[in-house]
Amino acid sequence: MLELYPQIKLTHITLALLSGSLFLLRGGAGLLGMRWPYHMAVKLASYTIDTALLTVAMLLLSILPSAYFANGWLVAKLGCIVIYIAFGFLALGRSRGLRTRALCYAAAIATYGMIYSIARYHHPLGIFQ
């Protein structure tokens, strides 16, 4: 399985960028009052991308050497992912006020940036190390 690591990692990165880009588009369009971000086909595309991303992430976890867990960057990344999902859920909720959704949208984007930073630098503080 280790011989497939570069392809699996590239797939993970591609899916992560697709997921983030789709959220960026959906959240921005939702704040502008557009209806397409809430269409079932768009939601299903998002669910499909995120499910594939989670699957590939679990595959990467299964083949990584234990040294990757030594400094806690994966734990920090997973914690940020939970926060990102919560903010994203609140940002895309149509029943909340515009200001609340906008603040949650901005917080989700900032959290996504932190996730990227942690993954890029392999350090729990990411760019702030």
Protein backbone atom coordinates (compact mmCIF):
# COMPACT_ATOMS: atom_id res chain seq x y z
CA MET A 1 0.00 0.00 0.00
CA LEU A 2 2.92 2.32 0.68
CA GLU A 3 3.82 2.35 -3.02
CA LEU A 4 0.46 4.09 -3.69
CA TYR A 5 1.10 6.82 -1.11
CA PRO A 6 1.87 9.62 -3.63
CA GLN A 7 -1.35 8.99 -5.57
CA ILE A 8 -3.43 8.71 -2.41
CA LYS A 9 -1.93 11.92 -1.01
CA LEU A 10 -2.59 13.75 -4.30
CA THR A 11 -6.18 12.52 -4.25
CA HIS A 12 -6.56 13.74 -0.66
CA ILE A 13 -5.17 17.18 -1.50
CA THR A 14 -7.37 17.47 -4.61
CA LEU A 15 -10.50 16.48 -2.68
CA ALA A 16 -9.64 18.87 0.16
CA LEU A 17 -9.28 21.75 -2.30
CA LEU A 18 -12.51 20.77 -4.08
CA SER A 19 -14.37 20.59 -0.78
CA GLY A 20 -13.07 23.96 0.38
CA SER A 21 -13.76 25.60 -2.98
CA LEU A 22 -17.31 24.30 -3.09
CA PHE A 23 -17.92 25.54 0.46
CA LEU A 24 -16.46 28.93 -0.47
CA LEU A 25 -18.82 29.18 -3.46
CA ARG A 26 -21.89 27.84 -1.64
CA GLY A 27 -21.39 30.02 1.41
CA GLY A 28 -20.74 33.17 -0.58
CA ALA A 29 -23.69 32.59 -2.88
CA GLY A 30 -25.93 31.74 0.08
CA LEU A 31 -25.02 35.02 1.77
CA LEU A 32 -25.94 36.84 -1.45
CA GLY A 33 -29.39 35.27 -1.32
CA MET A 34 -28.96 32.84 -4.18
CA ARG A 35 -30.90 29.59 -4.07
CA TRP A 36 -28.58 27.20 -5.96
CA PRO A 37 -26.34 26.46 -2.93
CA TYR A 38 -29.32 24.76 -1.27
CA HIS A 39 -30.32 22.66 -4.28
CA MET A 40 -30.21 18.93 -3.58
CA ALA A 41 -27.76 18.23 -6.44
CA VAL A 42 -25.25 20.71 -5.00
CA LYS A 43 -25.67 19.26 -1.51
CA LEU A 44 -25.17 15.74 -2.86
CA ALA A 45 -22.01 16.84 -4.70
CA SER A 46 -20.71 18.30 -1.44
CA TYR A 47 -21.59 15.14 0.51
CA THR A 48 -19.93 12.96 -2.13
CA ILE A 49 -16.72 14.99 -2.15
CA ASP A 50 -16.57 15.08 1.66
CA THR A 51 -17.23 11.35 1.97
CA ALA A 52 -14.48 10.57 -0.54
CA LEU A 53 -12.17 12.98 1.31
CA LEU A 54 -12.84 11.25 4.62
CA THR A 55 -12.31 7.83 3.04
CA VAL A 56 -8.97 8.83 1.53
CA ALA A 57 -7.93 10.46 4.82
CA MET A 58 -8.60 7.21 6.66
CA LEU A 59 -6.60 5.35 4.03
CA LEU A 60 -3.68 7.76 4.54
CA LEU A 61 -3.89 7.28 8.31
CA SER A 62 -3.67 3.53 7.88
CA ILE A 63 -0.43 3.68 5.88
CA LEU A 64 1.40 6.52 7.64
CA PRO A 65 4.29 5.58 9.89
CA SER A 66 3.72 6.19 13.59
CA ALA A 67 6.25 9.06 13.55
CA TYR A 68 3.58 11.27 11.95
CA PHE A 69 1.63 11.13 15.21
CA ALA A 70 4.57 12.20 17.38
CA ASN A 71 4.10 15.98 17.50
CA GLY A 72 0.29 16.17 17.52
CA TRP A 73 -0.26 17.91 14.20
CA LEU A 74 -2.81 15.33 13.06
CA VAL A 75 -4.78 15.69 16.29
CA ALA A 76 -4.76 19.49 15.88
CA LYS A 77 -5.88 19.13 12.27
CA LEU A 78 -8.74 16.80 13.24
CA GLY A 79 -9.83 19.21 15.98
CA CYS A 80 -9.89 22.06 13.49
CA ILE A 81 -11.90 19.93 11.06
CA VAL A 82 -14.61 19.47 13.70
CA ILE A 83 -14.68 23.24 14.28
CA TYR A 84 -14.76 23.88 10.51
CA ILE A 85 -17.74 21.55 10.10
CA ALA A 86 -19.62 23.30 12.92
CA PHE A 87 -19.00 26.76 11.50
CA GLY A 88 -19.85 25.55 8.00
CA PHE A 89 -23.12 24.05 9.21
CA LEU A 90 -24.05 27.35 10.87
CA ALA A 91 -22.95 29.39 7.84
CA LEU A 92 -25.09 27.42 5.41
CA GLY A 93 -28.17 27.34 7.66
CA ARG A 94 -30.87 29.45 6.05
CA SER A 95 -32.86 29.90 9.26
CA ARG A 96 -30.16 31.99 10.97
CA GLY A 97 -29.73 35.71 10.54
CA LEU A 98 -27.50 37.10 7.81
CA ARG A 99 -24.98 38.52 10.29
CA THR A 100 -24.63 35.21 12.13
CA ARG A 101 -24.21 33.31 8.88
CA ALA A 102 -21.62 35.81 7.63
CA LEU A 103 -19.60 35.57 10.85
CA CYS A 104 -19.75 31.76 10.80
CA TYR A 105 -18.77 31.78 7.11
CA ALA A 106 -15.72 33.94 7.86
CA ALA A 107 -14.81 31.74 10.84
CA ALA A 108 -15.15 28.59 8.70
CA ILE A 109 -12.86 30.04 6.02
CA ALA A 110 -10.29 31.03 8.69
CA THR A 111 -10.50 27.55 10.19
CA TYR A 112 -10.05 25.98 6.74
CA GLY A 113 -6.92 28.11 6.33
CA MET A 114 -5.62 26.83 9.65
CA ILE A 115 -6.31 23.24 8.59
CA TYR A 116 -4.32 23.85 5.41
CA SER A 117 -1.52 25.48 7.39
CA ILE A 118 -1.30 22.61 9.88
CA ALA A 119 -1.21 20.07 7.05
CA ARG A 120 1.37 22.06 5.10
CA TYR A 121 3.80 22.57 7.97
CA HIS A 122 3.10 19.29 9.83
CA HIS A 123 2.98 21.31 13.05
CA PRO A 124 0.03 21.82 15.44
CA LEU A 125 0.41 25.61 15.22
CA GLY A 126 0.70 25.61 11.43
CA ILE A 127 1.91 28.93 10.11
CA PHE A 128 2.08 30.30 13.67
CA GLN A 129 4.87 27.92 14.72
